[in-house]
Coordinates of C-alpha atoms and ligand atoms in Angstrom, one line a residue:
X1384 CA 0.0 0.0 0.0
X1385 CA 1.4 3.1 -1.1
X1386 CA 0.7 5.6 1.8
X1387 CA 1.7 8.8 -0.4
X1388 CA -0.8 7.5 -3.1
X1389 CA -3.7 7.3 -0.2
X1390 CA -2.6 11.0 1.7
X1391 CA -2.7 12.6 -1.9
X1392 CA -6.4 11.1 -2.6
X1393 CA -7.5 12.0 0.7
X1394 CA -6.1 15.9 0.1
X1395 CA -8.0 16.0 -3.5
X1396 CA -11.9 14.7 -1.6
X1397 CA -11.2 17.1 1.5
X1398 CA -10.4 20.3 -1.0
X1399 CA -13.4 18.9 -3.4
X1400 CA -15.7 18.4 0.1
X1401 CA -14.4 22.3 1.3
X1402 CA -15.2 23.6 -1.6
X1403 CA -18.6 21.8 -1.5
X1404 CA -19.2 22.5 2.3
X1405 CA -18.7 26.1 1.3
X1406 CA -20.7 27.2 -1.5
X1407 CA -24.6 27.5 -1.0
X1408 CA -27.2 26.9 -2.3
X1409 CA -27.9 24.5 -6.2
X1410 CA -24.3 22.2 -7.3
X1411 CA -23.8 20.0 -9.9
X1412 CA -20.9 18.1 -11.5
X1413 CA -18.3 19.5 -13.9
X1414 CA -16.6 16.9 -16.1
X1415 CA -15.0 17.2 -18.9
X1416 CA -16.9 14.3 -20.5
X1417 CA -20.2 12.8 -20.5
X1418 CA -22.2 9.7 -22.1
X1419 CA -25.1 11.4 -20.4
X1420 CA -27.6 11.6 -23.7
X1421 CA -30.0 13.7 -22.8
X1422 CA -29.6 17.8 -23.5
X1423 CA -28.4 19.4 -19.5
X1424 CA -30.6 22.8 -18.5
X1425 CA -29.1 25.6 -17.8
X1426 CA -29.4 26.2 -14.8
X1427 CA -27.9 28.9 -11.6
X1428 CA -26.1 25.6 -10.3
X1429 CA -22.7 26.3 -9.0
X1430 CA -20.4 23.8 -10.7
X1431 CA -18.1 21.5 -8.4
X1432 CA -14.9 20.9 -10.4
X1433 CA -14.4 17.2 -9.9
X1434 CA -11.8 16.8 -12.3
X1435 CA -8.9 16.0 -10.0
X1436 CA -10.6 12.9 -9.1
X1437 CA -9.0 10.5 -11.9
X1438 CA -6.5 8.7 -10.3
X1439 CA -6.5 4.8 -9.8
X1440 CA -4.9 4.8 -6.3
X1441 CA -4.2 0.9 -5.5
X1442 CA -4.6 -2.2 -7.4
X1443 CA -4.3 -5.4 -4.6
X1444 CA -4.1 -8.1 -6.9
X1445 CA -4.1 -10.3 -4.3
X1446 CA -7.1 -8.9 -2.7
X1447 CA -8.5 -8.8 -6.4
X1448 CA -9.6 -5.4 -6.3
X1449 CA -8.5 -1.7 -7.3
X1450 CA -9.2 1.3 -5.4
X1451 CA -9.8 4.4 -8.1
X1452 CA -11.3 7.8 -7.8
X1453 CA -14.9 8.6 -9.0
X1454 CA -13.7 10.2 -12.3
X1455 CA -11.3 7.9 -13.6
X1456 CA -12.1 6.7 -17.2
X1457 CA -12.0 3.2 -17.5
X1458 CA -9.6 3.3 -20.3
X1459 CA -7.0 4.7 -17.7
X1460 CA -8.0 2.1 -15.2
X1461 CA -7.9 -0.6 -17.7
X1462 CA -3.9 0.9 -18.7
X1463 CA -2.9 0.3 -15.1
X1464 CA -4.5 -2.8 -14.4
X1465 CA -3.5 -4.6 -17.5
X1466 CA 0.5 -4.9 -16.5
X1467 CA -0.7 -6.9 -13.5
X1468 CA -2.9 -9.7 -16.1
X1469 CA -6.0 -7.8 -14.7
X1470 CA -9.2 -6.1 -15.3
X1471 CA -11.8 -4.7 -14.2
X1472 CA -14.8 -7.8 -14.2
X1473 CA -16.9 -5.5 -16.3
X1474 CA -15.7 -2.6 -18.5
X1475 CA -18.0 -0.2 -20.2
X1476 CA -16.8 -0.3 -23.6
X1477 CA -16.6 3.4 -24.1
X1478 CA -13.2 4.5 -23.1
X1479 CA -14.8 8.1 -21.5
X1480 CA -17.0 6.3 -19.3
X1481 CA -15.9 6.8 -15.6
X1482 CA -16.1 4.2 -12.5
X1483 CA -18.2 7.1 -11.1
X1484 CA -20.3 7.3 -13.7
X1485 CA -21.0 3.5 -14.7
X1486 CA -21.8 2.8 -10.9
X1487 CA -24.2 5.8 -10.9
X1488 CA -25.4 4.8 -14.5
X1489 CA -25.9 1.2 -14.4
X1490 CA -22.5 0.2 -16.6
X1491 CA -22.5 -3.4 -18.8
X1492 CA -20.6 -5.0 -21.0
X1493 CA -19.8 -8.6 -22.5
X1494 CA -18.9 -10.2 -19.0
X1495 CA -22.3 -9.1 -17.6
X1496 CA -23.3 -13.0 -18.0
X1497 CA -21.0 -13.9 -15.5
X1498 CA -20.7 -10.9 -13.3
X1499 CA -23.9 -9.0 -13.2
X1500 CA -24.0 -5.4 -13.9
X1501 CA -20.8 -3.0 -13.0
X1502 CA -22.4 -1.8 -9.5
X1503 CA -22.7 -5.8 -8.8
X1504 CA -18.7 -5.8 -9.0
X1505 CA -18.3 -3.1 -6.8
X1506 CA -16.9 -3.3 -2.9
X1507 CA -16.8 -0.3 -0.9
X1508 CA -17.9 3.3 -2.1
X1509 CA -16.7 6.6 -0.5
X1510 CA -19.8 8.8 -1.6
X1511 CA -19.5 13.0 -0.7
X1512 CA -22.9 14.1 0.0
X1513 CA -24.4 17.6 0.4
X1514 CA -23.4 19.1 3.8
X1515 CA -19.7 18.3 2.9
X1516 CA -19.3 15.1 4.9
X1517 CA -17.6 11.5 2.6
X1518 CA -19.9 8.4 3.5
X1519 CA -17.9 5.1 3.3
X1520 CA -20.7 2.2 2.2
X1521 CA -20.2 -1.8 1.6
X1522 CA -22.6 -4.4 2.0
X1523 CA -21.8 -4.2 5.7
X1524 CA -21.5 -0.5 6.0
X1525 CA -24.2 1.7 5.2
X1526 CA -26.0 -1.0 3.3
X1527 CA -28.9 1.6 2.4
X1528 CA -26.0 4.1 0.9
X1529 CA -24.7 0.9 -1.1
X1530 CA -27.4 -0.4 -2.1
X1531 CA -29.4 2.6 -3.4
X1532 CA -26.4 4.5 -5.0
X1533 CA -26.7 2.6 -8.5
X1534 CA -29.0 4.4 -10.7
X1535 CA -28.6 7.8 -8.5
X1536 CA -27.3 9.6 -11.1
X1537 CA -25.3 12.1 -8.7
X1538 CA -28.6 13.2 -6.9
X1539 CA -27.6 11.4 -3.4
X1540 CA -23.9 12.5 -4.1
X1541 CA -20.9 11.8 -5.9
X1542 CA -18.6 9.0 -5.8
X1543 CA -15.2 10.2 -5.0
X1544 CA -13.7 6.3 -4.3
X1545 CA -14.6 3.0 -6.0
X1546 CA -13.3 -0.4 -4.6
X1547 CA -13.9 -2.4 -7.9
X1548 CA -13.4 -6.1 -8.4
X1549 CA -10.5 -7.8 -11.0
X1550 CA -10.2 -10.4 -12.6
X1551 CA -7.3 -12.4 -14.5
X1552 CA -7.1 -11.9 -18.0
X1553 CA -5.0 -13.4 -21.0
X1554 CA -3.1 -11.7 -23.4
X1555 CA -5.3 -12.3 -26.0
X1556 CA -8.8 -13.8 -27.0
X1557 CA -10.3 -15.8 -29.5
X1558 CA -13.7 -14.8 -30.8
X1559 CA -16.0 -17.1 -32.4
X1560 CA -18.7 -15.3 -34.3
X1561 CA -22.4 -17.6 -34.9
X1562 CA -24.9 -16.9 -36.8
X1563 CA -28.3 -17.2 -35.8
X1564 CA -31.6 -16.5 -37.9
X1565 CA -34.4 -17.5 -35.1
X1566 CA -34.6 -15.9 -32.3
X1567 CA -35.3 -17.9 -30.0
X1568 CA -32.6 -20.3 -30.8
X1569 CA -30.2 -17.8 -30.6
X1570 CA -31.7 -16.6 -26.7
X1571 CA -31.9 -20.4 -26.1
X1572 CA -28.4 -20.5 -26.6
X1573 CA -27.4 -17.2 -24.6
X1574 CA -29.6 -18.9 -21.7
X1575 CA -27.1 -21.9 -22.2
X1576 CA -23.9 -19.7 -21.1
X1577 CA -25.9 -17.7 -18.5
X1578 CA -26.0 -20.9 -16.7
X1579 CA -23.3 -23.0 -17.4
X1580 CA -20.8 -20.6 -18.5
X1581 CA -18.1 -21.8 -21.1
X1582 CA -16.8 -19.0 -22.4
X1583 CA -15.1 -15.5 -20.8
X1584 CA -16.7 -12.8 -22.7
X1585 CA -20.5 -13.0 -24.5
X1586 CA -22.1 -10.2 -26.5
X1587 CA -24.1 -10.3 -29.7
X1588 CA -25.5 -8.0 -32.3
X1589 CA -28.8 -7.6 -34.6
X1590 CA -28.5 -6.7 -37.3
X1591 CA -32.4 -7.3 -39.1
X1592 CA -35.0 -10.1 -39.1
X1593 CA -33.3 -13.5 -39.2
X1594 CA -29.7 -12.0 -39.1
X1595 CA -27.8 -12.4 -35.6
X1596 CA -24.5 -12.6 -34.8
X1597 CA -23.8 -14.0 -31.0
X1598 CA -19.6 -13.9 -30.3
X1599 CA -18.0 -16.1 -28.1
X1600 CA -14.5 -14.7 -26.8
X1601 CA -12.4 -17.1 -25.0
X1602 CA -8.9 -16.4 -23.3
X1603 CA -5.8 -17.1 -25.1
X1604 CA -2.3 -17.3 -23.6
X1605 CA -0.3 -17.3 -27.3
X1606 CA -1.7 -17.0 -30.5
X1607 CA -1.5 -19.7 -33.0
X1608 CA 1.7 -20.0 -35.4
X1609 CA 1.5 -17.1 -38.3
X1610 CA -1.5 -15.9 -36.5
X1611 CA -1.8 -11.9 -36.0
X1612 CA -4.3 -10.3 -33.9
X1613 CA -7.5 -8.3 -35.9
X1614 CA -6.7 -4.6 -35.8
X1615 CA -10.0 -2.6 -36.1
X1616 CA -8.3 0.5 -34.7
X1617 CA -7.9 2.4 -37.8
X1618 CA -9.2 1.2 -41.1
X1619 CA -11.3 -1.6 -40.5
X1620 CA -14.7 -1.7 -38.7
X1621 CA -14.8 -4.4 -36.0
X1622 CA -18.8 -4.6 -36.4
X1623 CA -18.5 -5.4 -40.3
X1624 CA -15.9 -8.0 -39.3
X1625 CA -18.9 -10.3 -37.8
X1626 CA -20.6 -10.8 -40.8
X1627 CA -17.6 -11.3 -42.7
X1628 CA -15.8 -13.9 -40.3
X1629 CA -16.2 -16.6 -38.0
X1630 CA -13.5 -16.0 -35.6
X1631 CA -11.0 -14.0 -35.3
X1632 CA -7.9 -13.2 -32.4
X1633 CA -7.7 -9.6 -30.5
X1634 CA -5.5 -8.5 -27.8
X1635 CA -7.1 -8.3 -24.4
X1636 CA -6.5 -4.4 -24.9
X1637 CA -8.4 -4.1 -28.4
X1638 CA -11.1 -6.7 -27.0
X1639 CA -12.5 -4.2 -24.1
X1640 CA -12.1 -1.4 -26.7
X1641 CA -13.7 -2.7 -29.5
X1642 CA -16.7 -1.0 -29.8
X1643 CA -15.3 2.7 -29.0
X1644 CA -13.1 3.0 -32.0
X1645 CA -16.8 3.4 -34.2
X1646 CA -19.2 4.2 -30.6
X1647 CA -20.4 0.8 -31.8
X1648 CA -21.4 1.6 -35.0
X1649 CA -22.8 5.1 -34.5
X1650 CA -19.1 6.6 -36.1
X1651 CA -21.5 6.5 -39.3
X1652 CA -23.4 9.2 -37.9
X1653 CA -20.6 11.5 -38.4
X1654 CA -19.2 9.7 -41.8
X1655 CA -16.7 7.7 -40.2
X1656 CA -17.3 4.8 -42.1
X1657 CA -16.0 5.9 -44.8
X1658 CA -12.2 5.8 -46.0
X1659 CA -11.6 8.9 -46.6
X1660 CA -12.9 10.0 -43.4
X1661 CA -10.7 7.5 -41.4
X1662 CA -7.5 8.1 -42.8
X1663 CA -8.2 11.7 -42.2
X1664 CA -9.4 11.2 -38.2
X1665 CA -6.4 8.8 -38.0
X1666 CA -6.3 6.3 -35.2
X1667 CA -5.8 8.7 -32.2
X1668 CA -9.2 10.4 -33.5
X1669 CA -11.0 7.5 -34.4
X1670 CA -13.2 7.1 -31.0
X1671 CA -16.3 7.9 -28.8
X1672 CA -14.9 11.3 -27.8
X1673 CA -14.2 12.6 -31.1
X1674 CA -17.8 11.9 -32.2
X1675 CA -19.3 13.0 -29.0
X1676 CA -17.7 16.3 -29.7
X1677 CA -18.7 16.3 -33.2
X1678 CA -22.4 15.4 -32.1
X1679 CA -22.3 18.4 -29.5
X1680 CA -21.2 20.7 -31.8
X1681 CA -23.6 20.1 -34.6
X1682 CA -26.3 20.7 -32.1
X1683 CA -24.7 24.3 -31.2
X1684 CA -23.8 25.3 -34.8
X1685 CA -24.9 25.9 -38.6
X1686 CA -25.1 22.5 -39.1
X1687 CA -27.9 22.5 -37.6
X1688 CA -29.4 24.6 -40.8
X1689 CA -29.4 20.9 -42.8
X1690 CA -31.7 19.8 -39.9
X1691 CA -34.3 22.1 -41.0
X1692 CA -34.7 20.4 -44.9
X1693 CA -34.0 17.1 -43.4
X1694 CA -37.1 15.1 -42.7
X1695 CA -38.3 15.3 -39.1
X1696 CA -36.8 12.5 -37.0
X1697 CA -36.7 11.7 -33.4
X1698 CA -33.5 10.7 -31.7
X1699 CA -34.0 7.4 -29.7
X1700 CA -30.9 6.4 -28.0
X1701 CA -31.6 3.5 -25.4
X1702 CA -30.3 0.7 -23.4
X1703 CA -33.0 -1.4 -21.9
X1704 CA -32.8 -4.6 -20.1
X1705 CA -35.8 -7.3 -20.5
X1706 CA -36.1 -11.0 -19.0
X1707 CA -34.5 -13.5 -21.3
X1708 CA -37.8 -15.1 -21.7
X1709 CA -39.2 -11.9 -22.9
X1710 CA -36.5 -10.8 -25.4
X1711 CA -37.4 -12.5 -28.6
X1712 CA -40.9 -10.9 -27.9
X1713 CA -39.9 -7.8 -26.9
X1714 CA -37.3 -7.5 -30.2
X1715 CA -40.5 -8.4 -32.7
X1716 CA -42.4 -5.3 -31.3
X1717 CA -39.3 -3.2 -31.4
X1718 CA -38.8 -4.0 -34.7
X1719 CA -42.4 -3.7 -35.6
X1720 CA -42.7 -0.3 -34.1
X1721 CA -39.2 1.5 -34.0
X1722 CA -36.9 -0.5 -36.5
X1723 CA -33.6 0.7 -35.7
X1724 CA -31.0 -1.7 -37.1
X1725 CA -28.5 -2.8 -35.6
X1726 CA -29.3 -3.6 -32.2
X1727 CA -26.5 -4.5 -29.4
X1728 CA -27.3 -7.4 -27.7
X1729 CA -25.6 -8.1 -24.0
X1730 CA -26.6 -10.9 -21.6
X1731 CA -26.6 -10.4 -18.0
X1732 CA -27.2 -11.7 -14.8
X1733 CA -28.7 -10.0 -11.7
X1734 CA -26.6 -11.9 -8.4
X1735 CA -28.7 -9.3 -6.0
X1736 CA -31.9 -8.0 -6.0
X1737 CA -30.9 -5.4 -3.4
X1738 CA -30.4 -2.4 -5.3
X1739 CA -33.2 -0.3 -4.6
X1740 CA -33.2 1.9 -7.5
X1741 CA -32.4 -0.6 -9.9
X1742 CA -34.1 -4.0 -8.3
X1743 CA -33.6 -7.0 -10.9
X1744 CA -35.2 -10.4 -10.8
X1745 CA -32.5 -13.0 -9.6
X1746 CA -34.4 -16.3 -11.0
X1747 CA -33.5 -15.3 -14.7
X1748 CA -31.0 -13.8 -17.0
X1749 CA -31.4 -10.6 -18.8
X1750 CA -31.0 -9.2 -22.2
X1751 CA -29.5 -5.7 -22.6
X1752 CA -30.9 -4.4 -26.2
X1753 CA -28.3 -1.2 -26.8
X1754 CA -29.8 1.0 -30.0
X1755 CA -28.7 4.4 -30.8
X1756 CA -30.5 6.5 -33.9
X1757 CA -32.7 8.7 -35.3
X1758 CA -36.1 7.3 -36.5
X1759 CA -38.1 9.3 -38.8
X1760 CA -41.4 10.7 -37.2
X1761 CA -44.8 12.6 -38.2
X1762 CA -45.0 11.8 -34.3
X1763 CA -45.4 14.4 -31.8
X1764 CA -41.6 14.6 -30.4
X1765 CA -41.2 11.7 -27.8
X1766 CA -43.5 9.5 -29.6
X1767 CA -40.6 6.6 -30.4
X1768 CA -38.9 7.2 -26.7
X1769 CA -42.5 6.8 -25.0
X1770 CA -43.0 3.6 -26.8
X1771 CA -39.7 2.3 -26.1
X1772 CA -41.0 2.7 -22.3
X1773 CA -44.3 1.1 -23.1
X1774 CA -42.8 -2.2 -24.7
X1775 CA -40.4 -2.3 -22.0
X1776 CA -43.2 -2.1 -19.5
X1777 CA -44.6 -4.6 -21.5
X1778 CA -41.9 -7.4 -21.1
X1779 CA -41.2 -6.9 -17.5
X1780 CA -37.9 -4.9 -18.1
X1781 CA -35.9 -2.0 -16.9
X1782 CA -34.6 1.4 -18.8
X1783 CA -31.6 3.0 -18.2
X1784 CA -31.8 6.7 -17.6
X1785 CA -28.8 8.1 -19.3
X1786 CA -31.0 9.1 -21.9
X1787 CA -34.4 11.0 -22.2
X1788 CA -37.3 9.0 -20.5
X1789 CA -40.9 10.2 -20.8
X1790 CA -42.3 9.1 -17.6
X1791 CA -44.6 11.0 -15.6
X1792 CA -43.9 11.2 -11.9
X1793 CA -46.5 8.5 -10.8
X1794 CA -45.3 5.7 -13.9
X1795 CA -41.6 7.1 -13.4
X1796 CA -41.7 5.9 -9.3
X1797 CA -43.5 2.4 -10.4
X1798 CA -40.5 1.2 -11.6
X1799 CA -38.2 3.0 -8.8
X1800 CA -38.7 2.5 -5.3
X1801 CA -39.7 5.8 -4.1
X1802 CA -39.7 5.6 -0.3
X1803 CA -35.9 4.0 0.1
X1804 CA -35.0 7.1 -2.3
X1805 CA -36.8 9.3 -0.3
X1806 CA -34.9 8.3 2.7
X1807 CA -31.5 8.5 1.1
X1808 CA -32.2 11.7 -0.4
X1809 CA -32.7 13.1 3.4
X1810 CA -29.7 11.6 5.1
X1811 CA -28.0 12.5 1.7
X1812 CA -29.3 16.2 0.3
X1813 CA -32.1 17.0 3.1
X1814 CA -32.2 20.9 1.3
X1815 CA -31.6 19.5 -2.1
X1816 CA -28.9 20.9 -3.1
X1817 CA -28.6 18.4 -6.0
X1818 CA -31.3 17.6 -8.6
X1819 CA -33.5 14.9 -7.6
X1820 CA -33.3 11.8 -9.5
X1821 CA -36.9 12.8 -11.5
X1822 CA -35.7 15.9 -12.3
X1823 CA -33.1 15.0 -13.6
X1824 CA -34.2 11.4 -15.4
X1825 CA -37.2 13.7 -17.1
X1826 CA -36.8 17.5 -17.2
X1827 CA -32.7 17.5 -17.6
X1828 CA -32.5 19.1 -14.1
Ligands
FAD2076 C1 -24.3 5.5 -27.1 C2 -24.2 5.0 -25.6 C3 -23.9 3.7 -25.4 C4 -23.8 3.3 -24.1 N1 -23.6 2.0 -23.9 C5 -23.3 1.7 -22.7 C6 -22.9 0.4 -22.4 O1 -23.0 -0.5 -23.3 N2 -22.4 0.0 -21.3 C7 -22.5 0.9 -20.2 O2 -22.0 0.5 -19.2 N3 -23.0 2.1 -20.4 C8 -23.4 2.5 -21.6 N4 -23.8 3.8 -21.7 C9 -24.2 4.5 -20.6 C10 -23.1 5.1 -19.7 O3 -22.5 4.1 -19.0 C11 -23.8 5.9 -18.6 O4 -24.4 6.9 -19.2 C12 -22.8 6.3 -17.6 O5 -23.4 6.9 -16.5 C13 -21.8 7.3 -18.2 O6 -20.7 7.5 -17.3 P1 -19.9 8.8 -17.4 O7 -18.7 8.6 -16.6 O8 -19.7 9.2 -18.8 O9 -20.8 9.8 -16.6 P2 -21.5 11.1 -17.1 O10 -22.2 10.9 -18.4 O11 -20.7 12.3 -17.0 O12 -22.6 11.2 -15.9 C14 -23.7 10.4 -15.9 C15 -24.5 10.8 -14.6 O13 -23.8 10.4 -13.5 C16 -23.5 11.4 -12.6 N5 -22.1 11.2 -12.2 C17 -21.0 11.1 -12.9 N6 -19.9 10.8 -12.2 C18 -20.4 10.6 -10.9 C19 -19.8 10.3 -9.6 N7 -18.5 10.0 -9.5 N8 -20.6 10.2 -8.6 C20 -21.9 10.4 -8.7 N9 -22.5 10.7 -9.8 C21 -21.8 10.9 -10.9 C22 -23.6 12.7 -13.4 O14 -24.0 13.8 -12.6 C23 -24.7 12.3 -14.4 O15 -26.0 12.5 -13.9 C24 -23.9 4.2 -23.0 C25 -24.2 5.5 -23.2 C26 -24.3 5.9 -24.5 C27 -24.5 7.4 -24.8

């Protein structure tokens, strides 16, 4: 334990708490990034500068666990984990997304069959709430604090330590792409793995009716002779590779990052799939910052001119999770009614049903569906967003709140426990000082 690593952390929260403890009135968080999808108000809020907060302070691989401030990206926790054969057990696959964020957010990725969602890998949290003072919570400590964090979205206060959990990783992994064209063979199979897990890493993709891809990674320690690893870094797009192959090799390193290099496959929005383009962004450009930017900007400037003789369209950019039982029926209606191709598909189980803002069945596996676009609408605006909430209703399943929700305040507390929020909110923010998690989820507060 480095003692210099834990007195410098420990300087950075108390001059973050100060300057907390003394402003008044309205804060909220300044970062320098956000996946947050959904436009922020303006608003008379004095901004806490939180940016200090992105150092990983201790990795115990013998503990199995890293101890990181709030704001680190995973990327950098990911870079300093690696050298040891470690990872974090789940890594949101876009490098800007911070611990902090992904615990408050509800973070996945392709290990979620295994290990649950990224708040179900988490330890100990040090959370700084209104008045100033840091909360350490575990299971054991503060359980209410622990368990009512995920999904808070910084309205109960802000993580400023993470105790995440590792696990060993290989040098490289071999991915086995199969193609499925039913449905419900292909969640058959994904129920399979949920319960007898084979492989290390499980995610799949849809790309239109009777068209899947579901990939298998498995660790590797060596590749095979005259093998090279796929590079989809630059030039090449990994999600074109899995209709075009049936396995392939990455490093660990390009595995977790896989999908940032095109934000999935939403680069397209901003023309990056073509060659041009991509020689011209280059491989340090070519990622989920650059195009957040991009998108940012074109919803400040001129661009913005095209929008008007473009035909009207609604931006629907959702994850939502449904019961694997539900999924093939809940896919059919999305297709029927919203039709945004492709769809991410992740797998997931829920080890805890504690987690009173985001409480999961524990009898089944989940199906994350991940799609990101604009659909066309004569709708009023929300129309596609509000459906998107009525078919997840439908099937039993959850919606993260990254994005814009529709909910009014009655449906909105249906589907999160109300009264255990209500009790954090007063040991946390009794004068509200930060926006409460409706404002926020619904009205951008
Ligand atoms: C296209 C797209 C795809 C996505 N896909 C995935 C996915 O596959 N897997 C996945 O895991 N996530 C995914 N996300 C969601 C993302 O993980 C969440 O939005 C997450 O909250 C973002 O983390 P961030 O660090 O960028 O936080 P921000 O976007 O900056 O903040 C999110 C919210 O958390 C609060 N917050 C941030 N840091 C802290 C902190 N330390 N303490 C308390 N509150 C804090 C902020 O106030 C804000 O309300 C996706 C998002 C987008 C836009």
């Amino acid at each position: 334990m480095s003692e210099s690593e834990w007195s410098a952390h420990r300087a950075r929260v108390d001059a973050m708490a100060a300057a907390l403890a003394d402003s008044e009135g309205p804060v909220r968080l300044r970062k320098s990034t956000s996946n947050l999808f959904r436009p922020r108000a303006d608003s008379e809020r004095t901004e806490l500068d939180a940016a200090a907060l992105n150092h990983v302070i201790e990795i115990d691989p013998e503990a199995g666990h890293a101890d990181v401030e709030g704001m680190t990206t995973y990327a950098d926790l990911v870079d300093a984990t690696l050298p040891h054969g470690l990872a974090p057990a789940i890594v949101p696959e876009l490098k800007s997304i911070t611990v902090g964020g992904a615990v408050t957010g509800v973070g996945i990725e392709s290990s979620g069959f295994r290990y649950g969602l990224v708040h179900d890998t988490v330890r100990e949290l040090d959370v700084l709430v209104a008045d100033g003072r840091v909360l350490t919570c575990s299971p054991g400590r503060r359980p209410e604090l622990f368990y009512g964090f995920p999904n808070s979205y910084g309205s109960l206060g802000y993580a400023t330590r993470v105790r995440v959990g590792l696990i060993p990783v290989s040098p490289y992994v071999r991915l086995t792409h199969t193609g499925y064209s039913d449905p419900e063979a292909l969640f058959a199979a994904i129920g399979e793995e949920c319960a007898n897990p084979t492989c290390d890493y499980l995610d799949g993709v849809y790309f239109g009716p009777g068209e899947f891809v579901l990939t298998c990674a498995h660790f590797v320690e060596s590749l095979p002779e005259d093998t090279r690893p796929g590079d989809y870094t630059w030039m090449r797009q990994y999600w074109q590779s899995l209709r075009t192959k049936d396995h392939d090799y990455l490093t660990i390193h390009d595995y977790l990052w896989r999908w940032d290099t095109d934000w999935f496959w939403c680069s397209k929005n901003v023309g990056a799939q073509f060659k041009p383009v991509r020689l011209l962004l280059g491989r340090k450009r070519l990622n989920s910052v650059t195009y957040q930017k991009i998108m940012r900007a074109s919803r400040r400037w001129p661009l913005s001119l095209v929008q008007h003789i473009r035909p009207r369209t609604e931006s629907v950019i959702q994850d939502v999770d449904i019961p694997i039982a539900n999924a093939a029926g809940f896919l059919a209606d999305f297709e029927a009614e919203i039709g945004i191709r492709p769809v991410w598909i992740c797998p997931f189980v829920a080890p805890d049903d504690r987690f009173s803002l985001f409480r999961l069945r524990t009898d089944t596996p989940y199906i994350n569906f991940g799609f990101w676009d604009m659909v066309r609408s004569s709708e009023p605006d929300g129309h596609y967003n509000a459906r998107v909430e009525d078919l997840v209703a439908k099937h039993g399943g959850k919606k993260s709140l990254y994005s814009r929700s529709t909910y009014d305040e009655t449906t909105f507390w249906t589907e999160y426990d109300r009264s255990a929020y209500k009790a954090l909110k007063h040991e946390c923010d009794p004068d509200g000082r930060f926006p409460g998690l409706y404002a926020k989820a619904v009205h951008q507060g």
